[in-house]
Structures are given as structure tokens and as C-alpha cells.
Amino acid sequence: MGSTRLESSFDQRPISATLRPADARELAGVVAGAFGEATAVYPMGGETSIDFGLPASRPGVGLSTTGLDRVIDYPARDMTITVESGVRLADLNAVLGAERQEVPWDVPAAALATVGGIIATNFNGARRYGCGAIRDHLIGVTAVDGRGVTFHGGGRVVKNVAGYDFCKLLCGSLGTLAIITQVTLKVRPLPEKRGWAAVYPDSLPQAEELLAALEHDPITPTAIELLGGREAMVAPLDPDRPLAILVMFEGMDCEVDWSLGRLREMVGRLRIRQLDAPFTVPHDFHERLVEFPARGGAAIVARGCLPPGQLAGFLPKVWQVDPDCALQAHAGNGLFMLRMARIPSTGLSRSFVAFLQAEARAHHGSLVILSNPAGVEVTRQSTFGGGNAPYHVLESVKRQFDPANILNPGRFLYP
Amino acid sequence: MPQNLPTTLVPELLRIVGVEGVLAARADLMVYECDGFVIEKNSPDVVVFPTCTEQVARVVRCCRDAGVPFVPRGAGTSLAGGCLPVGGGVMIVLTRMKQILEINTRDRYAVVQPGVVNIWLTQALRGTGLHYAPDPSSQGACTIGGNVATNSGGPHTLKYGVTVNHVLGVECVLPDGEIVCLGGPVDESPGCDLVGAMVGSEGTLAIVTKIWVRLTKNPQGYRTMLGVFDSVDDATNAISAIIGHGIVPAALEMLDQGIIVALEAAFQFGFPLDASAVLLIEVDGLEVGLDAQQQQIVELCRQQGAREVRLARDAAERARLWKCRKQAFGAIGRLSPSYCTQDGVVPRTQLPHILRRITEIGNRHRIRIVNVFHAGDGNIHPILLFDERDPEQVQRVLQASNEILEDCLACGGSVTGEHGIGVEKIGFMRRMFTADSLDVMARFRSALNPDNQLSPGKMLPTAAGCGLEMKGSHRKAAV
Ligand SMILES: Cc1cc2nc3c(=O)[nH]c(=O)nc-3n(C[C@H](O)[C@H](O)[C@H](O)COP(=O)(O)OP(=O)(O)OC[C@H]3O[C@@H](n4cnc5c(N)ncnc54)[C@H](O)[C@@H]3O)c2cc1C
């Protein structure tokens, strides 16, 4: 396990220049040239998640995809769209909105975040529960490998099993296998109505009781969020409550109204005291919820995944390490974001690696640091949590896609 | 005793799986010459039936050491020749690994061995309020291991997604005999999505020995409709209208007159024999919204010229309708001595065009073609009827299939939506992908299967060749 001591991974990234190719062909040319000279290439999209991963291991050039920002084809009646990877999520949804369609990805800084970057970081949000993961919307991909070779996987139709599914493979690949240049996405019709409800359980067991009940009820939320800690209670939630469960419904008017009523009954049955807190939450709350991971001010931002039923048991352990830690969990999927107020006094290796990551792994889960704290020793283990994936398999895949190790060298698990 | 194997191999395999787990006699091997794609046949040299992962790993190591090719097989219902033992060797049949290992209703997943038949899982889930969503028409026979390898779809994958959307993790045996786990009972793990890439890899990367699948909540209610149309054009236009209207039905299937007649003869459901096409449409979800959705669909069908739209009265009638749909292939036996089920995809708005083309191509080649398919996804299944004893007819069937698939590509579609490339469609890979893309695919395969000893001759082309071809002397038609 290598280790590096750096102020901040991005600031210290040794980039001599950032190139901004105007199209995919030019981008492939840059990579081919870099491959010839074994120059490191650091792909970047909207630069919203550029801190993810480990510090870069050697000098190189930045390669921006933001010049690749065209909509290639939008056959709205087929409910698919083909765009270049530098298109920003907000712009994409503006185009789709004109046809009353959308891509239901909940990503912070949507005005900046690019489609390619979202896929590469596999940044799933609240509506993953009801609408599917990023991988589920991606039906075609074109990318440039570490030799500068342009390849594609999938196609433009919603069902297709010809060849290996590179769409899936590149999800979460963090720009280490290939640079995505174009994608085809499955889109969905905008729902007639959306509604959020807020419930305030008194305790974690009570929270788990409601979460489990939601799984066993015919009710069909598009998002189930478990929030804990003062900082997680974005407006208009009551910051003095220790916990909140937020449930989102989308669909026809009658479906959303029925679902809200049904949820209210469940809350009553479980004797969750709502006191005088309003049950429904205005929709602009959604935006604040989505921005939670990106807000500044946290010493450590981490992201993890557990079987959903283990979340309530995991939280006390988090608060044992940092009583002021704020948590936002996409509780139906077991995904969660942690914002730690301070670096644990016992050090990252003891409290984070040996304790929290080990706990997550014991339940087949994971815990990854997204923004590495300044001035702390950062290792592959502390950042990526070791993980359960067989490392040598990942490495042999990496060697095939990027034989000279020029794409984001050092930033993921590979040396 | 098999001819092509090192003499030590069979005794070694017997030590691993026992006498009851090995078939090596010529007569016993006949069954394993092909799967549901019978145009090409080749016998494996030996067939083994491991009962646990450790046995699979030991068998694989044995094959590796002996330098013998090996190929996994589930129930053998593949329609693309995925199970064909190209070059002979050892066939590893996983049907004795058939346990459901765990069902977790809180976290909505199940852990199964690869030989579990698709429908067994849904049966085991009865009463839990959950089901396993991918429902291929062959679900009464095919295995979940085979579904993972081919990324199977089914009628309800229109709303709920295909197999890959429901697989959380796999344990597998790599071609060097190592056992690895990818993913598991959680939704995500850091790094690239190897699980997603393993699904649909047609047995060319690893042998899957355990699968974590996501379970889906049963919908509160259903509305199942049968739209009856006097012309195929009207029916396909109705499909476009429904999808284009922003409605996502749970299922949207089309059956044309040829199939209706065969189904009616087999099941006497009461299908109108004079209709040119029927649409089987289902919406599901919260009761409170279903009547409105149904109304909207009925309206859209009428606008597109539906003669009538019948509604399934109750759960029993719904079940009967679906049984008819899923047994449609069985009913085709009444129409013709042999048939070939094609699989292609077009953008949904191109359905009217492609169905017209299918009729035209069938007429030109004097091949009768009937259609029953996943219309909502644009996934066509033209079924070409013929007599396999007539080589000239077989040739015309291949020619017609080729033209239909070419047309799918010309529309911006794919030559396979769910059956896979296997050996059948290797020739089309060069039409769908650039040489560079195929090279990257080959590199990816070599990351896991460097010597190509696992499932050789599948999915990726080696030499030049285009479209569907007949190879070898054992030509037989698909039955
Ligand atoms: C009547 C009929 C209807 C059908 N309807 C549908 C449908 O609606 N939708 C659909 O998608 N398909 C359909 N099919 C095709 C077929 O049933 C599916 O492809 C199914 O998934 C194959 O499962 P199997 O167990 O029979 O696999 P097999 O045919 O035994 O194998 C298929 C492929 O998977 C590989 N394989 C099998 N097990 C493993 C394993 N454990 N690890 C690695 N690789 C493995 C094999 O090598 C082969 O390449 C239908 C077939 C028939 C005959």
C-alpha cells in the first residue's frame, strides 16, 4: 500500500496544462499522443468531483471534455437521447424538459457536472431507489482507451445484448479505463406530480421499523432518505430532531396523494410522534437535499454502501467516531454520505480504517473517502477501504484498457 | 473413451465429481451436441455435473492443465448456440447446483446457485410480497445462471429492466480455476462495474457459481388488456402512440395472426381468429391510478383503429393470457415441422416499418413468418417456418433472417435484444462494431480469459465472415 502526504489531492495535482479538445476525434488524438510519450492524462468534466480518489502519482496534462457538449440525436418518441459526454446535467435536463422528459439523476452542482463525469464517478442519488441507477439508464457508450483507440459498447436501442457491456464496465471506473466521449441514455417521462413527506423518528430502532415497513408495503416511493445529525437537516427540516426520514413519491396526482395518505397512516400505526412538524415538504427541498454532499466545510466527506437493514445499526458507530457527523442515506438502497466535522482524534487509520471500514466490510459493504482531508496521511486503504473486489482482476482489466497506465495514474487502486 | 482428450483427464474428472457426475459415452453425449440453436452441432468429449463451486474450480483447473477447452451450460435453452462446444472438450453443466441459498426480504435480495430454474425463485417467494422480475418466456426451463450469462429479458422487462438490472453480485470461477466474488448483497462497490460486465458475457469470461439477485415488490394491482387490430400497421402505430405518450406499461407484447391461430388451436382462449394482430398490454402499480392508465391506453388503441380492447376480468383470466403468451413457441409446432426464432431490435418508432419489411422479405423468399414479440422494447421475434429436411428451404430461411437483421441495423437497432450472439450471430459483430471496438472487446476478454480456453469460438469473430452462415456438415434447422 503506497502512501502520500499532501495538502489536497487536486491542488497538488501536477498538471502542466489543460487541453480542451473541440471534439471526440481531437480528444482521441491527444490521448494517442500521450500514449506514445507515456504522458499522464487527467480527464476532467465539470470538475465537481475532481477531488475523488488519491493524489495523482506523476506529472501530466489535464484533458477537459467540456468542449464535447453537443446533443447528437434526440428521438423523443423513442425515449432515448444521444449526447456527448461534456454535456452538463442541467443542460441535458433542460433539453429533455422541453419534451416533458428527464434523466432522474440527483447529482450536486448539476449546472456544472457533466454526463461523462457522473458516469465515471457513478454518483447515484436519492431517486436511484425508484428510478434505477446511472448504469440502468446508460444504453450506449463511446470512449477512448489509454492507447487513444476509440471504441463503443451497446447502441441506441433500449434492449441490446450484442458484445460486452462496456456501458456497465465504465460506470464507476473513475477515468482510469477510458475517457467517455459520447453516451446514449434511456429517458423517462416527467411525472405529473411529485411530493416529499418528512417523518421524525425518535430513535434508530424506530427509524428501522419505518424503513422496513416501507419495504413491505405496496407503496412505491421514488426515494427514501434517512437523515441524521444537525447538518443533514436541510431547510425546512427541524434541525433539533436527531433523525428524519424523507419519502418522495412521483406519479399521477391521485397516486401521490394516495401514497402520502398511506404513509401518514403508517406513521400513526408505528406511533412516531410528529409533534407539530409539517408532514409534507415543499419541493425545492429536493435541491438542497441533493447539494448536501457538495457543501463545503466538512473535514472528511465519505460515501458508503451497506445492506439497507444494516444502516440503523451502523450509525451509532459513526457517531462514536464523530458525534457531530452528518449523514444522508439513500436508505432504500443502503447508500450513504457522511460529512465528518473533524478528523477523528484517534487518527484515520484507527477510527476509520480499522473500525468503520471494517464494520462496513463485515456486512459486505464499503466506505470510501471522497475528499481527502488536508494534512493527513492518505492511503489506498483509507481512501478506497480495501473493498471486496478482487484487486488482481481489476488490475488485469486496467492493463488491457490502459497498458501504459496514463489515465489518472495513481488515483484509484492501481499503482 | 473420448478420442481428443489426454487419457488422464476423465479419471481425474471422475475423482472430482464421481461416476454419477460424468458422461463420456457417445450415446449419452448426443443430447449435448447443441442447445435451442440446432443449425450447428458438435459433441463435447465429456460432460460433467459439478454440485458445488469447489468442484467447478477443480474441474476448470483440470481442463486448464490439460489444455482442453471447456464450456458452461445451464438448461440449454439458448437460441444462439451459446452452449455449442466449439472444438469439443469438456462441458460443465450446472443444473445440479440448484439451491436457493438465501432469501432476505428486508434487504430484498436472494442468493441462488446458477442451476436454479428462473420460475423456482418466484415460486419460492410466494407469500413474501416479492418476486424476481426478469421473466423470459422460457422461465419454466431456463436457469438463472444462463439468464445471467445471456442477460435475459422477458415481457415484463419493459418496465422492470432485464437481468443485469437485477443482479447485485456473482461468485465465479475464472478460467484459471480461481474463485472470486464480484459485488454481493449491496447495491454498489467502489470502482468499475465488473458485475455489470459479467452479465451478458455469454460464458466467455468466467463460470458463474452463485448469484445475488435483487427482488422486486409485487405491484398492488394489474390491468391487463387485449387490443384487437385489423391491420398490423394499426397495431404497431398503437405501440408507438402508447410509448410516445409517456406511458410505461409493465408489458406490451404483440402477436400477429399466424400466432393467434396457432395459440387458439392449442389453448382455445377465445382469440379472434380474423384479427391481423393483437396487443397484450399490462399496466401495474397502485390501484388508485390503474383505471385512468387503462382508460388512456384503450383510448390510444381506439384512435389507432383498434376493433376492440378486451379487459382481463380477473386474476385467473390474466394468468391464462400470460400462459398463452409464454407458451406461444410451443404452439408453433402446429404450424410447421421446423422454425427459427429470430431476435432483433429497432427503435420503437420503427416498428411499423420493420414489420412491413418482414412481410415483404418473407414473401420474396417464400418463407412464412409469424411474429410474437416484446413490442414495447422494440424487440422483434420473427419466427420463420420451414421444413428442415429441405436444404434449399434452410438456405432461404438463413437468407431471409439475414435481411431482417440487416434491416434492424439500418434502422439503428441491434441484431440481438436478448438471445445473444453465441455462434449464430458472430458474423454480424463486424457489422455492429468497428474493428477497434472488437479489438477492445477481445482485450477485455483476455483480461479474464487470456487463453480463450473457456467458451472458445463465441461472441467475438476471429476470421472474416458476415451475417448468418451455415458451417459444418451437420446442418439442421431450429426446432
Ligand atoms: C421457448 C423459448 C423461449 C425463450 N424466451 C426468451 C425470452 O423471453 N427472453 C430471453 O431473454 N430469452 C429467451 N429464450 C432464450 C433462453 O431461454 C435464454 O437465453 C436463457 O437465459 C438461457 O438459459 P439456460 O439455462 O437455458 O442457458 P443455456 O442455454 O444452457 O446457456 C446459455 C449461455 O449461457 C452460458 N452459461 C450457462 N450457464 C452459465 C454459468 N453458470 N456461468 C457462465 N455461463 C453460463 C452458456 O455457455 C451459454 O453461452 C427463450 C428460449 C426458448 C427455447
Tab-separated table of N, CA and C in Angstrom, chain A residues 306-400:
chain	number	residue	atom	x	y	z
A	306	LEU	N	-24.228	-0.199	2.345
A	306	LEU	CA	-24.488	-1.326	3.249
A	306	LEU	C	-25.796	-1.973	2.809
A	307	PRO	N	-26.055	-3.205	3.227
A	307	PRO	CA	-27.421	-3.695	3.044
A	307	PRO	C	-28.351	-2.737	3.806
A	308	PRO	N	-29.475	-2.323	3.204
A	308	PRO	CA	-30.300	-1.282	3.823
A	308	PRO	C	-30.634	-1.548	5.291
A	309	GLY	N	-30.880	-2.798	5.646
A	309	GLY	CA	-31.267	-3.122	7.013
A	309	GLY	C	-30.143	-2.928	8.020
A	310	GLN	N	-28.927	-2.692	7.562
A	310	GLN	CA	-27.800	-2.514	8.475
A	310	GLN	C	-27.520	-1.046	8.789
A	311	LEU	N	-28.204	-0.141	8.073
A	311	LEU	CA	-27.882	1.287	8.243
A	311	LEU	C	-28.089	1.756	9.676
A	312	ALA	N	-29.229	1.400	10.242
A	312	ALA	CA	-29.560	1.907	11.576
A	312	ALA	C	-28.559	1.415	12.618
A	313	GLY	N	-28.012	0.237	12.401
A	313	GLY	CA	-27.032	-0.282	13.341
A	313	GLY	C	-25.647	0.338	13.154
A	314	PHE	N	-25.407	0.864	11.969
A	314	PHE	CA	-24.085	1.415	11.649
A	314	PHE	C	-23.925	2.832	12.201
A	315	LEU	N	-25.029	3.555	12.227
A	315	LEU	CA	-24.967	4.971	12.596
A	315	LEU	C	-24.357	5.252	13.972
A	316	PRO	N	-24.735	4.492	15.004
A	316	PRO	CA	-24.129	4.774	16.313
A	316	PRO	C	-22.609	4.659	16.268
A	317	LYS	N	-22.108	3.789	15.401
A	317	LYS	CA	-20.654	3.632	15.296
A	317	LYS	C	-20.025	4.871	14.680
A	318	VAL	N	-20.742	5.437	13.700
A	318	VAL	CA	-20.258	6.673	13.091
A	318	VAL	C	-20.206	7.772	14.146
A	319	TRP	N	-21.262	7.870	14.942
A	319	TRP	CA	-21.329	8.941	15.941
A	319	TRP	C	-20.344	8.701	17.090
A	320	GLN	N	-19.974	7.450	17.266
A	320	GLN	CA	-18.929	7.143	18.243
A	320	GLN	C	-17.605	7.786	17.791
A	321	VAL	N	-17.367	7.754	16.488
A	321	VAL	CA	-16.129	8.335	15.946
A	321	VAL	C	-16.219	9.856	15.896
A	322	ASP	N	-17.370	10.372	15.477
A	322	ASP	CA	-17.551	11.823	15.409
A	322	ASP	C	-19.008	12.148	15.749
A	323	PRO	N	-19.244	12.620	16.975
A	323	PRO	CA	-20.626	12.871	17.408
A	323	PRO	C	-21.331	13.916	16.550
A	324	ASP	N	-20.566	14.743	15.841
A	324	ASP	CA	-21.193	15.784	15.018
A	324	ASP	C	-21.304	15.399	13.551
A	325	CYS	N	-21.033	14.154	13.253
A	325	CYS	CA	-21.084	13.714	11.858
A	325	CYS	C	-22.518	13.814	11.320
A	326	ALA	N	-22.644	14.315	10.100
A	326	ALA	CA	-23.964	14.373	9.458
A	326	ALA	C	-24.054	13.276	8.408
A	327	LEU	N	-25.232	12.663	8.360
A	327	LEU	CA	-25.395	11.546	7.442
A	327	LEU	C	-26.615	11.743	6.558
A	328	GLN	N	-26.433	11.412	5.290
A	328	GLN	CA	-27.575	11.354	4.388
A	328	GLN	C	-27.540	9.977	3.733
A	329	ALA	N	-28.560	9.179	3.998
A	329	ALA	CA	-28.564	7.836	3.421
A	329	ALA	C	-29.705	7.707	2.436
A	330	HIS	N	-29.393	7.152	1.265
A	330	HIS	CA	-30.450	6.754	0.334
A	330	HIS	C	-30.872	5.379	0.846
A	331	ALA	N	-31.753	5.425	1.849
A	331	ALA	CA	-31.911	4.273	2.737
A	331	ALA	C	-32.520	3.054	2.054
A	332	GLY	N	-33.265	3.267	0.984
A	332	GLY	CA	-33.827	2.121	0.273
A	332	GLY	C	-32.753	1.303	-0.420
A	333	ASN	N	-31.628	1.942	-0.733
A	333	ASN	CA	-30.534	1.250	-1.408
A	333	ASN	C	-29.344	0.968	-0.505
A	334	GLY	N	-29.356	1.544	0.699
A	334	GLY	CA	-28.215	1.351	1.595
A	334	GLY	C	-27.012	2.224	1.272
A	335	LEU	N	-27.188	3.173	0.350
A	335	LEU	CA	-26.085	4.095	0.027
A	335	LEU	C	-26.099	5.237	1.017
A	336	PHE	N	-24.912	5.711	1.412
A	336	PHE	CA	-24.923	6.852	2.324
A	336	PHE	C	-23.720	7.760	2.136
A	337	MET	N	-23.904	9.019	2.540
A	337	MET	CA	-22.841	10.017	2.512
A	337	MET	C	-22.625	10.460	3.945
A	338	LEU	N	-21.377	10.559	4.344
A	338	LEU	CA	-21.052	11.061	5.678
A	338	LEU	C	-20.279	12.356	5.525
A	339	ARG	N	-20.624	13.345	6.344
A	339	ARG	CA	-19.802	14.560	6.413
A	339	ARG	C	-19.298	14.678	7.837
A	340	MET	N	-18.018	14.445	8.013
A	340	MET	CA	-17.458	14.498	9.354
A	340	MET	C	-16.999	15.921	9.636
A	341	ALA	N	-17.329	16.373	10.817
A	341	ALA	CA	-16.991	17.747	11.180
A	341	ALA	C	-15.494	17.877	11.432
A	342	ARG	N	-14.897	16.819	11.948
A	342	ARG	CA	-13.459	16.890	12.238
A	342	ARG	C	-12.799	15.547	11.977
A	343	ILE	N	-11.493	15.618	11.848
A	343	ILE	CA	-10.736	14.384	11.676
A	343	ILE	C	-10.696	13.683	13.027
A	344	PRO	N	-11.027	12.412	13.074
A	344	PRO	CA	-11.083	11.728	14.366
A	344	PRO	C	-9.771	11.859	15.135
A	345	SER	N	-9.903	12.114	16.430
A	345	SER	CA	-8.699	12.361	17.236
A	345	SER	C	-7.803	11.128	17.299
A	346	THR	N	-8.420	9.969	17.134
A	346	THR	CA	-7.609	8.748	17.186
A	346	THR	C	-6.910	8.462	15.851
A	347	GLY	N	-7.136	9.342	14.873
A	347	GLY	CA	-6.453	9.168	13.583
A	347	GLY	C	-7.285	8.354	12.608
A	348	LEU	N	-6.999	8.589	11.334
A	348	LEU	CA	-7.776	7.915	10.294
A	348	LEU	C	-7.622	6.397	10.349
A	349	SER	N	-6.385	5.950	10.577
A	349	SER	CA	-6.173	4.509	10.464
A	349	SER	C	-6.897	3.748	11.567
A	350	ARG	N	-6.963	4.322	12.754
A	350	ARG	CA	-7.627	3.579	13.833
A	350	ARG	C	-9.136	3.690	13.802
A	351	SER	N	-9.633	4.909	13.603
A	351	SER	CA	-11.081	5.068	13.708
A	351	SER	C	-11.775	4.785	12.374
A	352	PHE	N	-11.114	5.124	11.308
A	352	PHE	CA	-11.769	4.975	10.016
A	352	PHE	C	-11.500	3.601	9.413
A	353	VAL	N	-10.230	3.320	9.229
A	353	VAL	CA	-9.851	2.082	8.550
A	353	VAL	C	-10.149	0.857	9.415
A	354	ALA	N	-9.625	0.880	10.630
A	354	ALA	CA	-9.731	-0.323	11.461
A	354	ALA	C	-11.128	-0.491	12.041
A	355	PHE	N	-11.896	0.588	12.116
A	355	PHE	CA	-13.197	0.486	12.760
A	355	PHE	C	-14.355	0.597	11.761
A	356	LEU	N	-14.561	1.792	11.190
A	356	LEU	CA	-15.750	1.977	10.344
A	356	LEU	C	-15.683	1.181	9.034
A	357	GLN	N	-14.533	1.229	8.387
A	357	GLN	CA	-14.434	0.464	7.133
A	357	GLN	C	-14.551	-1.031	7.404
A	358	ALA	N	-13.964	-1.467	8.502
A	358	ALA	CA	-14.043	-2.890	8.837
A	358	ALA	C	-15.493	-3.293	9.112
A	359	GLU	N	-16.221	-2.408	9.805
A	359	GLU	CA	-17.643	-2.667	10.075
A	359	GLU	C	-18.428	-2.790	8.760
A	360	ALA	N	-18.172	-1.851	7.857
A	360	ALA	CA	-18.888	-1.877	6.573
A	360	ALA	C	-18.562	-3.169	5.825
A	361	ARG	N	-17.301	-3.512	5.818
A	361	ARG	CA	-16.893	-4.732	5.102
A	361	ARG	C	-17.502	-5.983	5.708
A	362	ALA	N	-17.664	-5.975	7.024
A	362	ALA	CA	-18.235	-7.151	7.691
A	362	ALA	C	-19.654	-7.427	7.185
A	363	HIS	N	-20.312	-6.378	6.692
A	363	HIS	CA	-21.656	-6.559	6.123
A	363	HIS	C	-21.606	-6.544	4.597
A	364	HIS	N	-20.462	-6.874	4.019
A	364	HIS	CA	-20.259	-6.892	2.567
A	364	HIS	C	-20.361	-5.501	1.962
A	365	GLY	N	-20.269	-4.469	2.789
A	365	GLY	CA	-20.397	-3.112	2.290
A	365	GLY	C	-19.042	-2.468	2.067
A	366	SER	N	-19.065	-1.152	1.865
A	366	SER	CA	-17.822	-0.432	1.621
A	366	SER	C	-17.940	0.972	2.187
A	367	LEU	N	-16.815	1.607	2.379
A	367	LEU	CA	-16.786	3.002	2.837
A	367	LEU	C	-15.564	3.652	2.203
A	368	VAL	N	-15.820	4.710	1.436
A	368	VAL	CA	-14.786	5.326	0.613
A	368	VAL	C	-14.695	6.806	0.978
A	369	ILE	N	-13.481	7.342	1.101
A	369	ILE	CA	-13.343	8.779	1.356
A	369	ILE	C	-13.372	9.517	0.026
A	370	LEU	N	-14.268	10.494	-0.075
A	370	LEU	CA	-14.365	11.235	-1.334
A	370	LEU	C	-13.414	12.418	-1.361
A	371	SER	N	-13.387	13.181	-0.295
A	371	SER	CA	-12.470	14.325	-0.280
A	371	SER	C	-11.456	14.070	0.807
A	372	ASN	N	-10.244	13.944	0.405
A	372	ASN	CA	-9.221	13.623	1.387
A	372	ASN	C	-8.873	14.840	2.232
A	373	PRO	N	-8.804	14.636	3.531
A	373	PRO	CA	-8.533	15.754	4.420
A	373	PRO	C	-7.109	16.277	4.250
A	374	ALA	N	-6.977	17.575	4.420
A	374	ALA	CA	-5.654	18.176	4.298
A	374	ALA	C	-4.787	17.720	5.465
A	375	GLY	N	-3.551	17.491	5.174
A	375	GLY	CA	-2.579	17.246	6.230
A	375	GLY	C	-2.660	15.883	6.892
A	376	VAL	N	-3.379	14.961	6.290
A	376	VAL	CA	-3.478	13.634	6.903
A	376	VAL	C	-2.864	12.614	5.953
A	377	GLU	N	-2.325	11.593	6.525
A	377	GLU	CA	-1.765	10.556	5.678
A	377	GLU	C	-2.897	9.820	4.951
A	378	VAL	N	-2.791	9.782	3.636
A	378	VAL	CA	-3.838	9.193	2.823
A	378	VAL	C	-3.289	7.939	2.164
A	379	THR	N	-4.014	6.870	2.295
A	379	THR	CA	-3.535	5.618	1.703
A	379	THR	C	-4.616	5.023	0.812
A	380	ARG	N	-4.229	4.038	0.028
A	380	ARG	CA	-5.229	3.337	-0.788
A	380	ARG	C	-6.308	2.770	0.117
A	381	GLN	N	-5.851	2.237	1.238
A	381	GLN	CA	-6.787	1.618	2.171
A	381	GLN	C	-7.758	2.654	2.725
A	382	SER	N	-7.238	3.786	3.204
A	382	SER	CA	-8.146	4.743	3.827
A	382	SER	C	-9.088	5.330	2.789
A	383	THR	N	-8.621	5.530	1.571
A	383	THR	CA	-9.476	6.143	0.567
A	383	THR	C	-10.503	5.161	0.011
A	384	PHE	N	-10.046	3.983	-0.347
A	384	PHE	CA	-10.969	3.065	-1.017
A	384	PHE	C	-11.441	1.909	-0.135
A	385	GLY	N	-10.965	1.883	1.081
A	385	GLY	CA	-11.499	0.908	2.019
A	385	GLY	C	-11.141	-0.523	1.694
A	386	GLY	N	-10.104	-0.693	0.876
A	386	GLY	CA	-9.740	-2.072	0.537
A	386	GLY	C	-10.757	-2.674	-0.412
A	387	GLY	N	-12.014	-2.633	-0.037
A	387	GLY	CA	-13.075	-3.144	-0.916
A	387	GLY	C	-13.077	-4.653	-0.952
A	388	ASN	N	-14.117	-5.204	-1.551
A	388	ASN	CA	-14.206	-6.661	-1.627
A	388	ASN	C	-13.804	-7.180	-3.001
A	389	ALA	N	-13.632	-6.250	-3.939
A	389	ALA	CA	-13.367	-6.697	-5.317
A	389	ALA	C	-11.975	-7.311	-5.394
A	390	PRO	N	-11.851	-8.374	-6.175
A	390	PRO	CA	-10.525	-8.985	-6.334
A	390	PRO	C	-9.615	-8.026	-7.102
A	391	TYR	N	-8.654	-7.502	-6.398
A	391	TYR	CA	-7.821	-6.443	-6.949
A	391	TYR	C	-7.094	-6.877	-8.223
A	392	HIS	N	-6.571	-8.114	-8.221
A	392	HIS	CA	-5.785	-8.527	-9.390
A	392	HIS	C	-6.640	-8.628	-10.656
A	393	VAL	N	-7.950	-8.865	-10.477
A	393	VAL	CA	-8.829	-8.901	-11.652
A	393	VAL	C	-8.993	-7.483	-12.201
A	394	LEU	N	-9.252	-6.537	-11.273
A	394	LEU	CA	-9.361	-5.136	-11.700
A	394	LEU	C	-8.090	-4.716	-12.416
A	395	GLU	N	-6.953	-5.136	-11.868
A	395	GLU	CA	-5.668	-4.715	-12.423
A	395	GLU	C	-5.454	-5.292	-13.827
A	396	SER	N	-5.874	-6.520	-14.034
A	396	SER	CA	-5.627	-7.057	-15.376
A	396	SER	C	-6.579	-6.426	-16.392
A	397	VAL	N	-7.772	-5.992	-15.936
A	397	VAL	CA	-8.652	-5.230	-16.825
A	397	VAL	C	-7.996	-3.885	-17.153
A	398	LYS	N	-7.480	-3.239	-16.122
A	398	LYS	CA	-6.807	-1.946	-16.307
A	398	LYS	C	-5.673	-2.064	-17.339
A	399	ARG	N	-4.885	-3.101	-17.219
A	399	ARG	CA	-3.741	-3.266	-18.139
A	399	ARG	C	-4.187	-3.364	-19.599
A	400	GLN	N	-5.343	-3.979	-19.820
A	400	GLN	CA	-5.824	-4.114	-21.192
A	400	GLN	C	-6.334	-2.787	-21.755
